[in-house]
Every structure is written in C-alpha cells, then in structure tokens.
Amino acid sequence: NYSPFLLPTFVYHKKHNHLDHAMHIFYLMSFICIFISTCWTMITFFFPSQILEIFYKTNVGGDMLKVTSLPFILYSLQPVFSSILHALNQSKKALIDTIIGCILRLLLILLFTSKLNEYALIISITLSMIITTFLHGIRIYISIKHLKNSS
C-alpha cells in the first residue's frame, strides 16, 4: 500500500494552500487502496476455500470469507480517510466517528446474535465500517470545502 508515502505530500500541499493538488493526492491514495483491495477481494471471493486451506489447513468458513470479502473494498478506504482527517486537524472528529462505529457494532451484536448467530458479527462489522467510513468521508468533504472557501 503506497498511500502512507503520499500522506506527507498531501500535508505539504495542504499547508501551502495548493488544495487542488492536495485533492489529487487524496484521490490517488484512495484509488491505490481501492485497486489493491479489489485485487485481494477477487482472490478471496473466487478462492475462499483454497485460501483457508493454505493458511489454516481447513476449508471451513469459506462461505463466510466469500461474503466478507466484498465489504473489504470499502474498508480499505477507512485508514486513508482517517489519515486525511488527522492531516486536516480533525483527529477529534475522526475519534468520534470511530467511537460511533464501535458503539453501533456492539449494539448490533447484542440485538442480532440470538437470531443470526455468527452472521450477526458479519452484519455488525460491515454496517459499522460503512457508517464510520461514510462519516469520515463527510467530514473530509466539509473540511476541504471549508479550506477552499477560506482561501
């Protein structure tokens, strides 16, 4: 993943008010993460039993690995978004988003475990990750818009 190498470049351009170039770096970081995660998702989606056999000497859980592979594409954006929020001096808001995601995950596990068993964990992790990533994205959009309006 090359996005950590691009983060200092993003910070540099943001600091020097080159917001268009900073946004280009942000989009590049996001694209790299999506590209890499899509490649791994395709492998885990089409060969879940084989991957489990290689790493764990069993193929039990292949269906679950297949189901969880698709949300991984979106999950790959969360570290990028979190890093950008920190670079935008929005660490407190990134923490709040993460706490909201964790509380949601715990509530969903409590609500659905008795009815859905292990699938409650998949649903709760996926939904909380989507909410956290979405909240991070909104905060980035608002922060960048504020920076552009103030410059």
PDB file of C-alpha atoms in Angstrom:
ATOM      1  CA  ASN A   1       0.000   0.000   0.000  1.00  0.00           C
ATOM      2  CA  TYR A   2       1.649   3.217  -1.183  1.00  0.00           C
ATOM      3  CA  SER A   3      -0.797   5.644   0.391  1.00  0.00           C
ATOM      4  CA  PRO A   4       1.307   6.260   3.558  1.00  0.00           C
ATOM      5  CA  PHE A   5       4.065   7.601   1.318  1.00  0.00           C
ATOM      6  CA  LEU A   6       1.639  10.061  -0.243  1.00  0.00           C
ATOM      7  CA  LEU A   7       0.308  11.423   3.046  1.00  0.00           C
ATOM      8  CA  PRO A   8       3.285  13.772   3.656  1.00  0.00           C
ATOM      9  CA  THR A   9       2.802  15.113   0.128  1.00  0.00           C
ATOM     10  CA  PHE A  10      -0.864  15.755   0.878  1.00  0.00           C
ATOM     11  CA  VAL A  11       0.074  17.579   4.105  1.00  0.00           C
ATOM     12  CA  TYR A  12       2.697  19.655   2.298  1.00  0.00           C
ATOM     13  CA  HIS A  13       0.253  20.813  -0.400  1.00  0.00           C
ATOM     14  CA  LYS A  14      -2.494  21.448   2.140  1.00  0.00           C
ATOM     15  CA  LYS A  15      -0.118  23.527   4.279  1.00  0.00           C
ATOM     16  CA  HIS A  16       0.972  25.592   1.279  1.00  0.00           C
ATOM     17  CA  ASN A  17      -2.652  26.043   0.196  1.00  0.00           C
ATOM     18  CA  HIS A  18      -2.319  24.004  -3.008  1.00  0.00           C
ATOM     19  CA  LEU A  19      -5.701  22.444  -2.387  1.00  0.00           C
ATOM     20  CA  ASP A  20      -6.273  21.181  -5.919  1.00  0.00           C
ATOM     21  CA  HIS A  21      -3.003  19.258  -5.814  1.00  0.00           C
ATOM     22  CA  ALA A  22      -3.755  18.039  -2.286  1.00  0.00           C
ATOM     23  CA  MET A  23      -7.103  16.709  -3.510  1.00  0.00           C
ATOM     24  CA  HIS A  24      -5.360  14.998  -6.412  1.00  0.00           C
ATOM     25  CA  ILE A  25      -3.107  13.219  -3.885  1.00  0.00           C
ATOM     26  CA  PHE A  26      -6.159  12.272  -1.792  1.00  0.00           C
ATOM     27  CA  TYR A  27      -7.885  10.764  -4.834  1.00  0.00           C
ATOM     28  CA  LEU A  28      -4.687   8.928  -5.788  1.00  0.00           C
ATOM     29  CA  MET A  29      -4.370   7.473  -2.282  1.00  0.00           C
ATOM     30  CA  SER A  30      -7.994   6.347  -2.388  1.00  0.00           C
ATOM     31  CA  PHE A  31      -7.602   4.810  -5.845  1.00  0.00           C
ATOM     32  CA  ILE A  32      -4.491   2.875  -4.813  1.00  0.00           C
ATOM     33  CA  CYS A  33      -6.273   1.434  -1.785  1.00  0.00           C
ATOM     34  CA  ILE A  34      -9.357   0.517  -3.785  1.00  0.00           C
ATOM     35  CA  PHE A  35      -7.251  -1.083  -6.515  1.00  0.00           C
ATOM     36  CA  ILE A  36      -5.225  -3.216  -4.091  1.00  0.00           C
ATOM     37  CA  SER A  37      -8.264  -4.217  -2.058  1.00  0.00           C
ATOM     38  CA  THR A  38     -10.220  -5.085  -5.204  1.00  0.00           C
ATOM     39  CA  CYS A  39      -7.430  -7.422  -6.306  1.00  0.00           C
ATOM     40  CA  TRP A  40      -7.386  -9.174  -2.918  1.00  0.00           C
ATOM     41  CA  THR A  41     -11.175  -9.230  -2.828  1.00  0.00           C
ATOM     42  CA  MET A  42     -11.310 -11.031  -6.167  1.00  0.00           C
ATOM     43  CA  ILE A  43      -8.858 -13.632  -4.902  1.00  0.00           C
ATOM     44  CA  THR A  44     -10.727 -14.215  -1.636  1.00  0.00           C
ATOM     45  CA  PHE A  45     -14.119 -14.123  -3.343  1.00  0.00           C
ATOM     46  CA  PHE A  46     -13.287 -16.700  -6.014  1.00  0.00           C
ATOM     47  CA  PHE A  47     -10.912 -18.910  -3.988  1.00  0.00           C
ATOM     48  CA  PRO A  48     -12.048 -18.734  -0.338  1.00  0.00           C
ATOM     49  CA  SER A  49     -11.662 -22.453   0.447  1.00  0.00           C
ATOM     50  CA  GLN A  50      -8.218 -22.620  -1.101  1.00  0.00           C
ATOM     51  CA  ILE A  51      -7.008 -19.599   0.887  1.00  0.00           C
ATOM     52  CA  LEU A  52      -8.290 -21.097   4.129  1.00  0.00           C
ATOM     53  CA  GLU A  53      -6.625 -24.386   3.256  1.00  0.00           C
ATOM     54  CA  ILE A  54      -3.273 -22.653   2.663  1.00  0.00           C
ATOM     55  CA  PHE A  55      -3.302 -20.613   5.874  1.00  0.00           C
ATOM     56  CA  TYR A  56      -5.312 -22.750   8.288  1.00  0.00           C
ATOM     57  CA  LYS A  57      -5.257 -26.281   6.795  1.00  0.00           C
ATOM     58  CA  THR A  58      -9.073 -26.297   6.678  1.00  0.00           C
ATOM     59  CA  ASN A  59     -11.718 -25.016   4.312  1.00  0.00           C
ATOM     60  CA  VAL A  60     -14.366 -24.469   6.998  1.00  0.00           C
ATOM     61  CA  GLY A  61     -15.594 -20.894   6.747  1.00  0.00           C
ATOM     62  CA  GLY A  62     -15.147 -20.487   3.009  1.00  0.00           C
ATOM     63  CA  ASP A  63     -18.653 -19.125   2.572  1.00  0.00           C
ATOM     64  CA  MET A  64     -18.130 -16.590   5.342  1.00  0.00           C
ATOM     65  CA  LEU A  65     -14.818 -15.462   3.843  1.00  0.00           C
ATOM     66  CA  LYS A  66     -16.537 -15.033   0.481  1.00  0.00           C
ATOM     67  CA  VAL A  67     -19.329 -12.934   1.998  1.00  0.00           C
ATOM     68  CA  THR A  68     -16.933 -10.718   3.953  1.00  0.00           C
ATOM     69  CA  SER A  69     -14.554 -10.170   1.045  1.00  0.00           C
ATOM     70  CA  LEU A  70     -16.751  -7.612  -0.749  1.00  0.00           C
ATOM     71  CA  PRO A  71     -17.049  -5.110   2.135  1.00  0.00           C
ATOM     72  CA  PHE A  72     -13.247  -5.200   2.356  1.00  0.00           C
ATOM     73  CA  ILE A  73     -13.084  -2.917  -0.691  1.00  0.00           C
ATOM     74  CA  LEU A  74     -14.850  -0.159   1.202  1.00  0.00           C
ATOM     75  CA  TYR A  75     -12.982  -0.922   4.421  1.00  0.00           C
ATOM     76  CA  SER A  76      -9.690  -0.212   2.652  1.00  0.00           C
ATOM     77  CA  LEU A  77     -10.702   3.449   2.408  1.00  0.00           C
ATOM     78  CA  GLN A  78     -11.159   3.866   6.146  1.00  0.00           C
ATOM     79  CA  PRO A  79      -7.418   4.114   7.024  1.00  0.00           C
ATOM     80  CA  VAL A  80      -6.890   6.611   4.195  1.00  0.00           C
ATOM     81  CA  PHE A  81      -9.844   8.712   5.305  1.00  0.00           C
ATOM     82  CA  SER A  82      -8.704   8.564   8.925  1.00  0.00           C
ATOM     83  CA  SER A  83      -5.175   9.656   7.994  1.00  0.00           C
ATOM     84  CA  ILE A  84      -6.519  12.531   5.908  1.00  0.00           C
ATOM     85  CA  LEU A  85      -8.723  13.645   8.795  1.00  0.00           C
ATOM     86  CA  HIS A  86      -5.674  13.715  11.066  1.00  0.00           C
ATOM     87  CA  ALA A  87      -3.784  15.704   8.427  1.00  0.00           C
ATOM     88  CA  LEU A  88      -6.715  18.149   8.304  1.00  0.00           C
ATOM     89  CA  ASN A  89      -6.502  18.646  12.096  1.00  0.00           C
ATOM     90  CA  GLN A  90      -9.741  16.712  12.561  1.00  0.00           C
ATOM     91  CA  SER A  91      -8.410  13.999  14.900  1.00  0.00           C
ATOM     92  CA  LYS A  92     -11.126  14.550  17.492  1.00  0.00           C
ATOM     93  CA  LYS A  93     -13.839  14.133  14.857  1.00  0.00           C
ATOM     94  CA  ALA A  94     -12.150  11.007  13.483  1.00  0.00           C
ATOM     95  CA  LEU A  95     -12.178   9.583  17.005  1.00  0.00           C
ATOM     96  CA  ILE A  96     -15.866  10.435  17.428  1.00  0.00           C
ATOM     97  CA  ASP A  97     -16.674   8.654  14.135  1.00  0.00           C
ATOM     98  CA  THR A  98     -14.729   5.600  15.286  1.00  0.00           C
ATOM     99  CA  ILE A  99     -16.496   5.557  18.649  1.00  0.00           C
ATOM    100  CA  ILE A 100     -19.886   5.817  16.912  1.00  0.00           C
ATOM    101  CA  GLY A 101     -18.900   2.853  14.706  1.00  0.00           C
ATOM    102  CA  CYS A 102     -17.785   0.802  17.726  1.00  0.00           C
ATOM    103  CA  ILE A 103     -20.951   1.525  19.701  1.00  0.00           C
ATOM    104  CA  LEU A 104     -23.076   0.656  16.672  1.00  0.00           C
ATOM    105  CA  ARG A 105     -21.153  -2.592  16.215  1.00  0.00           C
ATOM    106  CA  LEU A 106     -21.700  -3.599  19.836  1.00  0.00           C
ATOM    107  CA  LEU A 107     -25.406  -2.731  19.726  1.00  0.00           C
ATOM    108  CA  LEU A 108     -25.939  -4.705  16.539  1.00  0.00           C
ATOM    109  CA  ILE A 109     -24.133  -7.711  18.001  1.00  0.00           C
ATOM    110  CA  LEU A 110     -26.336  -7.544  21.093  1.00  0.00           C
ATOM    111  CA  LEU A 111     -29.504  -7.230  19.019  1.00  0.00           C
ATOM    112  CA  PHE A 112     -28.840  -9.869  16.378  1.00  0.00           C
ATOM    113  CA  THR A 113     -26.664 -12.582  17.925  1.00  0.00           C
ATOM    114  CA  SER A 114     -29.544 -14.638  19.300  1.00  0.00           C
ATOM    115  CA  LYS A 115     -31.305 -14.681  15.908  1.00  0.00           C
ATOM    116  CA  LEU A 116     -28.466 -14.696  13.401  1.00  0.00           C
ATOM    117  CA  ASN A 117     -25.636 -16.422  15.318  1.00  0.00           C
ATOM    118  CA  GLU A 118     -22.247 -15.802  13.671  1.00  0.00           C
ATOM    119  CA  TYR A 119     -23.808 -13.767  10.862  1.00  0.00           C
ATOM    120  CA  ALA A 120     -24.639 -11.091  13.437  1.00  0.00           C
ATOM    121  CA  LEU A 121     -20.899 -10.435  13.683  1.00  0.00           C
ATOM    122  CA  ILE A 122     -20.534 -10.075   9.911  1.00  0.00           C
ATOM    123  CA  ILE A 123     -23.515  -7.731   9.695  1.00  0.00           C
ATOM    124  CA  SER A 124     -22.421  -5.625  12.661  1.00  0.00           C
ATOM    125  CA  ILE A 125     -18.825  -5.263  11.480  1.00  0.00           C
ATOM    126  CA  THR A 126     -19.908  -4.436   7.933  1.00  0.00           C
ATOM    127  CA  LEU A 127     -22.539  -1.867   8.909  1.00  0.00           C
ATOM    128  CA  SER A 128     -20.338  -0.155  11.490  1.00  0.00           C
ATOM    129  CA  MET A 129     -17.474   0.015   8.990  1.00  0.00           C
ATOM    130  CA  ILE A 130     -19.755   1.527   6.347  1.00  0.00           C
ATOM    131  CA  ILE A 131     -21.071   4.121   8.815  1.00  0.00           C
ATOM    132  CA  THR A 132     -17.577   5.045  10.049  1.00  0.00           C
ATOM    133  CA  THR A 133     -16.196   5.340   6.516  1.00  0.00           C
ATOM    134  CA  PHE A 134     -19.220   7.384   5.425  1.00  0.00           C
ATOM    135  CA  LEU A 135     -18.866   9.731   8.424  1.00  0.00           C
ATOM    136  CA  HIS A 136     -15.137  10.155   7.682  1.00  0.00           C
ATOM    137  CA  GLY A 137     -15.963  10.945   4.044  1.00  0.00           C
ATOM    138  CA  ILE A 138     -18.498  13.589   5.021  1.00  0.00           C
ATOM    139  CA  ARG A 139     -16.014  15.208   7.407  1.00  0.00           C
ATOM    140  CA  ILE A 140     -13.307  15.269   4.723  1.00  0.00           C
ATOM    141  CA  TYR A 141     -15.707  16.857   2.252  1.00  0.00           C
ATOM    142  CA  ILE A 142     -16.753  19.530   4.761  1.00  0.00           C
ATOM    143  CA  SER A 143     -13.138  20.237   5.800  1.00  0.00           C
ATOM    144  CA  ILE A 144     -11.905  20.587   2.224  1.00  0.00           C
ATOM    145  CA  LYS A 145     -14.872  22.764   1.310  1.00  0.00           C
ATOM    146  CA  HIS A 146     -14.141  24.974   4.343  1.00  0.00           C
ATOM    147  CA  LEU A 147     -10.467  25.231   3.355  1.00  0.00           C
ATOM    148  CA  LYS A 148     -11.363  26.204  -0.204  1.00  0.00           C
ATOM    149  CA  ASN A 149     -13.820  28.835   0.990  1.00  0.00           C
ATOM    150  CA  SER A 150     -11.315  30.331   3.416  1.00  0.00           C
ATOM    151  CA  SER A 151      -8.504  30.597   0.874  1.00  0.00           C
TER     152      SER A 151
END
